[in-house]
Coordinates of C-alpha atoms in Angstrom, one line a residue:
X1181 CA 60.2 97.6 84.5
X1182 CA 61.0 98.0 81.0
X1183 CA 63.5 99.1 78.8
X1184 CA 67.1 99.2 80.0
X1185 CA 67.7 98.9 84.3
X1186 CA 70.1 102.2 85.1
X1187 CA 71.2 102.8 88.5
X1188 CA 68.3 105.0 89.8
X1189 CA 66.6 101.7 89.2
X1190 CA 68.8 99.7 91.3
X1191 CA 68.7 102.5 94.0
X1192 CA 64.8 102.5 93.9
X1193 CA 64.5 99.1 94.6
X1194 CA 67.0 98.7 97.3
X1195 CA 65.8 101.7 99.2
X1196 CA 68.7 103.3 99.2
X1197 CA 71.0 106.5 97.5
X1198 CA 72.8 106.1 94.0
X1199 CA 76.1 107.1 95.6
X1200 CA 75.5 104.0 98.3
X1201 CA 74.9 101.9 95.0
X1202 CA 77.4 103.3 93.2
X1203 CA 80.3 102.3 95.8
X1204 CA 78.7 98.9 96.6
X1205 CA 79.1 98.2 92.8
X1206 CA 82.5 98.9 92.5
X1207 CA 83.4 97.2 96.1
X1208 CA 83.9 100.8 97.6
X1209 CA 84.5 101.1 101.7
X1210 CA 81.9 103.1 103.7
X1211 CA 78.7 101.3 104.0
X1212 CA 77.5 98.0 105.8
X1213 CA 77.9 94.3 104.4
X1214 CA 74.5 93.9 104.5
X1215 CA 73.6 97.3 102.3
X1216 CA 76.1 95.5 99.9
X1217 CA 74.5 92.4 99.8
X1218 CA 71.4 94.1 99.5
X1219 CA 72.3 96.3 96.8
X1220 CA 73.8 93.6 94.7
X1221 CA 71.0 91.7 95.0
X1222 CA 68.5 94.1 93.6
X1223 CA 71.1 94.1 90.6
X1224 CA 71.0 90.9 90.0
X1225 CA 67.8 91.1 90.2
X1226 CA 66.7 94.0 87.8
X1227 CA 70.3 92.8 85.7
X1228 CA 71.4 95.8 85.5
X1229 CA 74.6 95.6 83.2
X1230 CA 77.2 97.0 85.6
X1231 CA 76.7 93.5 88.2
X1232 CA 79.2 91.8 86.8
X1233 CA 81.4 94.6 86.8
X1234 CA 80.5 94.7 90.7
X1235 CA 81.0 90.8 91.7
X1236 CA 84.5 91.4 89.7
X1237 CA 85.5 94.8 92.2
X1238 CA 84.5 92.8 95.3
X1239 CA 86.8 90.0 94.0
X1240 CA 89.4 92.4 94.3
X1241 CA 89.7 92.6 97.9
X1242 CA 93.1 92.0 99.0
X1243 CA 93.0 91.1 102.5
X1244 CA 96.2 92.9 102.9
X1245 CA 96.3 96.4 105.2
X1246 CA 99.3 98.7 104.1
X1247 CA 101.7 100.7 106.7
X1248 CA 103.2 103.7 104.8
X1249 CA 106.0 104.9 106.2
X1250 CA 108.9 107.6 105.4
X1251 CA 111.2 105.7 107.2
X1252 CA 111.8 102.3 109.4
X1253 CA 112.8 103.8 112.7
X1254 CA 113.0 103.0 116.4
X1255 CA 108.7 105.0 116.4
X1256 CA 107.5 104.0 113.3
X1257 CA 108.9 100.0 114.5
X1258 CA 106.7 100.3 117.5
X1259 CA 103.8 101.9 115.5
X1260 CA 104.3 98.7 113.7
X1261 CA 103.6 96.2 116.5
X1262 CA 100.9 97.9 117.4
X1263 CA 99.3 96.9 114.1
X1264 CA 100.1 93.8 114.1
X1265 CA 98.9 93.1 117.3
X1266 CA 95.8 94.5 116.5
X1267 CA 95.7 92.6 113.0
X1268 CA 96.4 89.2 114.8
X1269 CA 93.1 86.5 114.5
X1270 CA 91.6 88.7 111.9
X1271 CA 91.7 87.9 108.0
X1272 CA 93.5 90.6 107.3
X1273 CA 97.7 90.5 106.4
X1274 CA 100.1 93.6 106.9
X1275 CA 102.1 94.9 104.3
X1276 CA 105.0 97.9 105.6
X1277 CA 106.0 100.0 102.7
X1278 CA 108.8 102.5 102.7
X1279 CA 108.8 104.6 99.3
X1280 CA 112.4 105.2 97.8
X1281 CA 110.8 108.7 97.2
X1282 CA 109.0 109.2 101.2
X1283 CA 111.6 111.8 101.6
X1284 CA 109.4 114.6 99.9
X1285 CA 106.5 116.6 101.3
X1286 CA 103.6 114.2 99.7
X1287 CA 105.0 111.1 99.5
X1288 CA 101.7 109.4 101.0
X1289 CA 100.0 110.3 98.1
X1290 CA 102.3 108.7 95.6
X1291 CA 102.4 105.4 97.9
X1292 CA 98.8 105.0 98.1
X1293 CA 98.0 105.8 94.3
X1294 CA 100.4 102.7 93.6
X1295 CA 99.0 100.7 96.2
X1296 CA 94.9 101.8 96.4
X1297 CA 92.5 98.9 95.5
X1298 CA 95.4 96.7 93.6
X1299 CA 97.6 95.8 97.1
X1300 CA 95.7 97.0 99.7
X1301 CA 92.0 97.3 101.1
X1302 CA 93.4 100.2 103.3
X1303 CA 96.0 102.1 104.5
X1304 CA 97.6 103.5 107.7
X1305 CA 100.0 106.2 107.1
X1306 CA 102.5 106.9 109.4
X1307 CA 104.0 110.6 110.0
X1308 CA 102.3 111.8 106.7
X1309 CA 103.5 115.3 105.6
X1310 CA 99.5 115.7 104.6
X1311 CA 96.3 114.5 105.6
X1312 CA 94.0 115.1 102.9
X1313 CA 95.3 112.9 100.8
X1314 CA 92.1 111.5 98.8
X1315 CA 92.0 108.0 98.1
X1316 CA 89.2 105.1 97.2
X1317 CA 90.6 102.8 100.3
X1318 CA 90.1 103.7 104.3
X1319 CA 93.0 105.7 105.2
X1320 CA 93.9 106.3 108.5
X1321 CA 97.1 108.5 109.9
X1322 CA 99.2 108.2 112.9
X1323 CA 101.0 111.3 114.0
X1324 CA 100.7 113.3 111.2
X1325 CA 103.1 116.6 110.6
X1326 CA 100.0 118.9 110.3
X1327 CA 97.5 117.5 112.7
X1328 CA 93.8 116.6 112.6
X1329 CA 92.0 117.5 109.1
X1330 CA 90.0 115.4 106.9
X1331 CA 91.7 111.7 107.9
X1332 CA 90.9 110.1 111.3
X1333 CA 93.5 110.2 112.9
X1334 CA 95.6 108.9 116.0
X1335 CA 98.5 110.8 118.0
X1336 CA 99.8 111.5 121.3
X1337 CA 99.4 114.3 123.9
X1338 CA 102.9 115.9 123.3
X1339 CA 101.7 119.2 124.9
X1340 CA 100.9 117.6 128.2
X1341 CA 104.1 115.4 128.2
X1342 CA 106.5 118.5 127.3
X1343 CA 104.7 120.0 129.9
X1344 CA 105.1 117.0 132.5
X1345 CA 109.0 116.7 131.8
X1346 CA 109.4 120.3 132.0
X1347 CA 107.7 120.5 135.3
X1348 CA 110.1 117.0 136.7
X1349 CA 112.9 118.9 136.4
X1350 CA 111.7 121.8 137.9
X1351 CA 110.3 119.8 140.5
X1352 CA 113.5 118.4 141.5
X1353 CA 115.4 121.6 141.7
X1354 CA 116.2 122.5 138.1
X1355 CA 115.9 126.1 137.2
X1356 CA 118.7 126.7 133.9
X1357 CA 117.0 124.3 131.8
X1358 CA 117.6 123.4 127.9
X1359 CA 115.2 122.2 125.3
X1360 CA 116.5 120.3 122.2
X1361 CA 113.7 120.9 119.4
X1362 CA 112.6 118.4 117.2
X1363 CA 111.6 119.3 113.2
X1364 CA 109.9 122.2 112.9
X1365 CA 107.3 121.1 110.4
X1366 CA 106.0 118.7 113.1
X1367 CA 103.0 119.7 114.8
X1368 CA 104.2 117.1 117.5
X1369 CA 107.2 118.5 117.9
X1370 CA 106.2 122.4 117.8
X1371 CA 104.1 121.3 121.0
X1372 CA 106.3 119.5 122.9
X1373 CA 108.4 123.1 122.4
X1374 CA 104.9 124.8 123.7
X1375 CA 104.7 122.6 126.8
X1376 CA 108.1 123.1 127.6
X1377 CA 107.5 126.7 127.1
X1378 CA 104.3 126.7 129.9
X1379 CA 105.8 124.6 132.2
X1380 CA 108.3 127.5 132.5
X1381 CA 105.7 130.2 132.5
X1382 CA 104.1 128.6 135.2
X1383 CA 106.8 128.2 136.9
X1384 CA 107.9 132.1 136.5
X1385 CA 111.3 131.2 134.9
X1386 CA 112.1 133.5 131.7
X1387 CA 112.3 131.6 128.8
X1388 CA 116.1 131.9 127.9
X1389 CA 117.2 131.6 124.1
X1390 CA 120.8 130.4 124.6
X1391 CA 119.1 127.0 126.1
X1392 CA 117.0 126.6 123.0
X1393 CA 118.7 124.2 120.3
X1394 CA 117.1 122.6 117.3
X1395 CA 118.1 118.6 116.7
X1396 CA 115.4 118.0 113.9
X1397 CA 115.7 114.9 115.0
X1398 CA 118.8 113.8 113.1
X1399 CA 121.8 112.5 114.8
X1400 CA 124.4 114.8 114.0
X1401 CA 122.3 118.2 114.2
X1402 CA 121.5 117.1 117.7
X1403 CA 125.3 116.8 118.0
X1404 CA 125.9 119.8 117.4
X1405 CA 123.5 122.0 118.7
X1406 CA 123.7 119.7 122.0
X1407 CA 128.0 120.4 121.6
X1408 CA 126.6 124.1 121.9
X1409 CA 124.2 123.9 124.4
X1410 CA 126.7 122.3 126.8
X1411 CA 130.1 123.6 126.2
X1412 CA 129.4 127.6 127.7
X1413 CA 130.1 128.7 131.2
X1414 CA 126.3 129.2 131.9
X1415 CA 125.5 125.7 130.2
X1416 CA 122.1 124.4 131.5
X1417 CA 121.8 121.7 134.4
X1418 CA 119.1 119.6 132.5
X1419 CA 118.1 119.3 129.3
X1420 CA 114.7 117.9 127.9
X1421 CA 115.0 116.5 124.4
X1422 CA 112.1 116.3 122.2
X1423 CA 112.9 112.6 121.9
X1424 CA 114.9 109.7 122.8
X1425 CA 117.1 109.6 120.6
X1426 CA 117.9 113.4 120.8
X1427 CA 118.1 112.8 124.6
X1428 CA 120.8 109.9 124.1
X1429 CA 122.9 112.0 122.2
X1430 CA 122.9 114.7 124.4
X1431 CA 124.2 112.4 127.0
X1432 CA 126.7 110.9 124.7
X1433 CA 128.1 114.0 123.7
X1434 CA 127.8 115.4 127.7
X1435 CA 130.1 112.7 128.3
X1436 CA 132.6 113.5 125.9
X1437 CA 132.6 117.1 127.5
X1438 CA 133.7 115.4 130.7
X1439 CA 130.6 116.2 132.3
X1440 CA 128.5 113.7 134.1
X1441 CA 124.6 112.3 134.2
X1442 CA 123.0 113.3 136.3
X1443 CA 125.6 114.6 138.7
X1444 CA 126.3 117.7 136.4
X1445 CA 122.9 117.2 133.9
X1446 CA 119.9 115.9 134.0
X1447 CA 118.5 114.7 130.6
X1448 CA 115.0 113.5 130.0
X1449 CA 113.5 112.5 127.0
X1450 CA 110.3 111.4 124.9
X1451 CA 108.7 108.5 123.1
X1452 CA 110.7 105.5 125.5
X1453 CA 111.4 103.2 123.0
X1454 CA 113.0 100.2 124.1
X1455 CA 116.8 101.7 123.8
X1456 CA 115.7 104.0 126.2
X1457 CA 115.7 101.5 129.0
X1458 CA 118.2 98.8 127.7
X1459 CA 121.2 101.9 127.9
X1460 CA 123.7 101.0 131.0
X1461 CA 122.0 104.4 132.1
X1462 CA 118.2 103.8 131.7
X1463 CA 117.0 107.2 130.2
X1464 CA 114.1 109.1 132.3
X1465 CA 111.2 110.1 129.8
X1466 CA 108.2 110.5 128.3
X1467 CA 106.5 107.7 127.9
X1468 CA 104.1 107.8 124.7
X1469 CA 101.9 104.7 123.8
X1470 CA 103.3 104.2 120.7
X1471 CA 102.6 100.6 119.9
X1472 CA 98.7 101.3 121.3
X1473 CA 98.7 104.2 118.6
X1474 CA 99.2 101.5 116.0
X1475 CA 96.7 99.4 117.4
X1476 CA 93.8 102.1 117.4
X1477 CA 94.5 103.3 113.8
X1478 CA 94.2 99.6 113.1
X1479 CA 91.3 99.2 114.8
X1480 CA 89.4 102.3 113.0
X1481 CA 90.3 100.7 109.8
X1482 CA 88.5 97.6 110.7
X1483 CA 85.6 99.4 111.7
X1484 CA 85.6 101.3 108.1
X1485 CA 86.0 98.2 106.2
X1486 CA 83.3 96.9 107.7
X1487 CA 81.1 99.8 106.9
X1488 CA 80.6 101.3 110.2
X1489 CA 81.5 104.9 111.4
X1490 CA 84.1 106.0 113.7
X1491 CA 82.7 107.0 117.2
X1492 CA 85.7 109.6 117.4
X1493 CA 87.6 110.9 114.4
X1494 CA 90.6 112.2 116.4
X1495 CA 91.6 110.5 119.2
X1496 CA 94.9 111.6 121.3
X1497 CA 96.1 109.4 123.8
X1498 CA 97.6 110.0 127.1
X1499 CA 101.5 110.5 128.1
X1500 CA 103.3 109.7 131.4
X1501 CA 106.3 110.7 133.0
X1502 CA 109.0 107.4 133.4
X1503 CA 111.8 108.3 136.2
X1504 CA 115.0 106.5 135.4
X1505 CA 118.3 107.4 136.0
X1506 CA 119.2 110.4 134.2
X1507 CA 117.7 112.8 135.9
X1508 CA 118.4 114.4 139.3
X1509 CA 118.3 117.8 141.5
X1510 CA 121.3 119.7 140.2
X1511 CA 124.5 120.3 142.6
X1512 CA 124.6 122.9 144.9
X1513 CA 124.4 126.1 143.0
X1514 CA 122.9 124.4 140.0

């Protein structure tokens, strides 16, 4: 071959595409160890200029998978095991970054520009506000606020677990009941509001307004609107909170009205983290596998970085209905 070796070369010789050559030289994810090695060899071989540009890119692997997260709270802790679990015995460290600026719709792609290829070998976002956030690194996300797109991701059946409290406290007597709404631009939450919706449909109760209160999620909204729900004559006789720590607050603040759980409410939540059952009145709820969402997104990054491909893109894990001791058939009359 004479003259000087360009990268059609290289791909030539190694049998494969200039894109797989391409990201083997510069120590991209997305194709097999052996390709690489493959690849690299046929470049050392031919000497085409870019190889030491290549052994220098695979040098920069960092060993190191990032967690982005918005925030370090009670789901995004348990998310947290999960990857570490997962990442134990491999050669791989965590690193669990919070931007100052995660606040903001985009913040994952901020994070990961300052991490990509200098920090981290790959990412797992937690909660992103997008999912098509490009980037040179595997990225997986966990729950994000706009659902599947172009990012595998992991998440949990909130439609069928809305659906499942609802239907407990209908089951055990329950016919006024309340929903406390999460944040609206949550896919996760605008389902859990869906499930509740059906299970009441189903059930042929009208869907009442005045027991429909947005929390967002955030402690003192949930105050309030709970404060609201609960303080009328025709207050509701259970409540189903779009997560725990809604659902605590609604039975914090039930208390304060001089009203008590479960005698005169029921109150079920969703997520169970571990407050849930360490309160003096173990909360009834939905039980999502949060640190097992952690440990599958880990485990699809593994697969990327090894060059494989992701037998499911999408995957949504199962819910289940946890009876503590906040819920209850209402009095007589309830």
């Amino acid at each position: 071959m004479s003259g000087r070796t360009t990268i059609h070369d290289v791909a030539q010789a190694a049998g494969v595409s200039v894109s797989t050559v391409s990201k083997a030289v510069n120590g991209r994810y997305g194709i097999a160890d052996a390709t690489v090695r493959r690849v690299l060899d046929v470049v050392r071989e031919l000497g085409y200029e870019s190889s030491l540009v290549a052994s220098s890119m695979r040098a920069r692997r960092t060993g190191v998978i990032g967690v982005l997260l918005a925030d370090f709270e009670p789901f995004s802790a348990e998310i947290l095991k999960g990857v570490g679990s997962a990442a134990h015995g491999t050669a791989f460290d965590l690193l669990a970054y919070s931007s100052r600026q995660a606040a903001g719709e985009g913040w994952e792609r901020r994070s990961l520009s300052r991490l990509s290829g200098t920090l981290i070998d790959a990412a797992i976002m937690v909660t992103p506000t997008v999912v098509s956030a490009a980037a040179e690194i595997p990225v997986v996300a966990v729950d994000p606020h706009t659902g599947r797109a172009d990012l595998p991701t992991v998440e949990s059946d909130s439609f069928g677990g809305a659906l499942t409290a609802t239907r407990h406290l209908i089951d055990i007597g329950h016919r006024r009941i309340g929903f406390l709404a999460g944040r609206p631009d949550l896919r996760s939450a605008g389902l859990r509001d869906a499930g509740y919706r059906r299970a009441l449909g189903d059930a042929g109760i009208p869907v009442d307004p005045s027991l429909i209160g947005v929390g967002r999620y955030e402690l003192e909204t949930t105050r309030e609107s709970a404060r609201l729900l609960l303080a009328g004559d025709r207050r509701p006789t259970a409540v189903f909170a779009a997560n725990d720590l809604s659902a605590i607050a609604v039975i914090e603040v039930a208390q304060e009205l001089g009203l008590r759980v479960p005698d005169d409410l029921s109150v079920i939540g969703f997520d169970d983290v571990p407050e849930a059952s360490r309160r003096a009145l173990p909360l009834t709820t939905i039980q999502q596998p949060m640190q097992r969402l952690g440990a599958v997104a880990a485990d699809m990054v593994f697969t990327l970085l090894s060059g494989q491909e992701i037998d499911q893109v999408h995957v949504t894990l199962p819910t289940r209905l946890v009876v503590r001791a906040t819920t209850a058939p209402p009095r007589a009359g309830g």
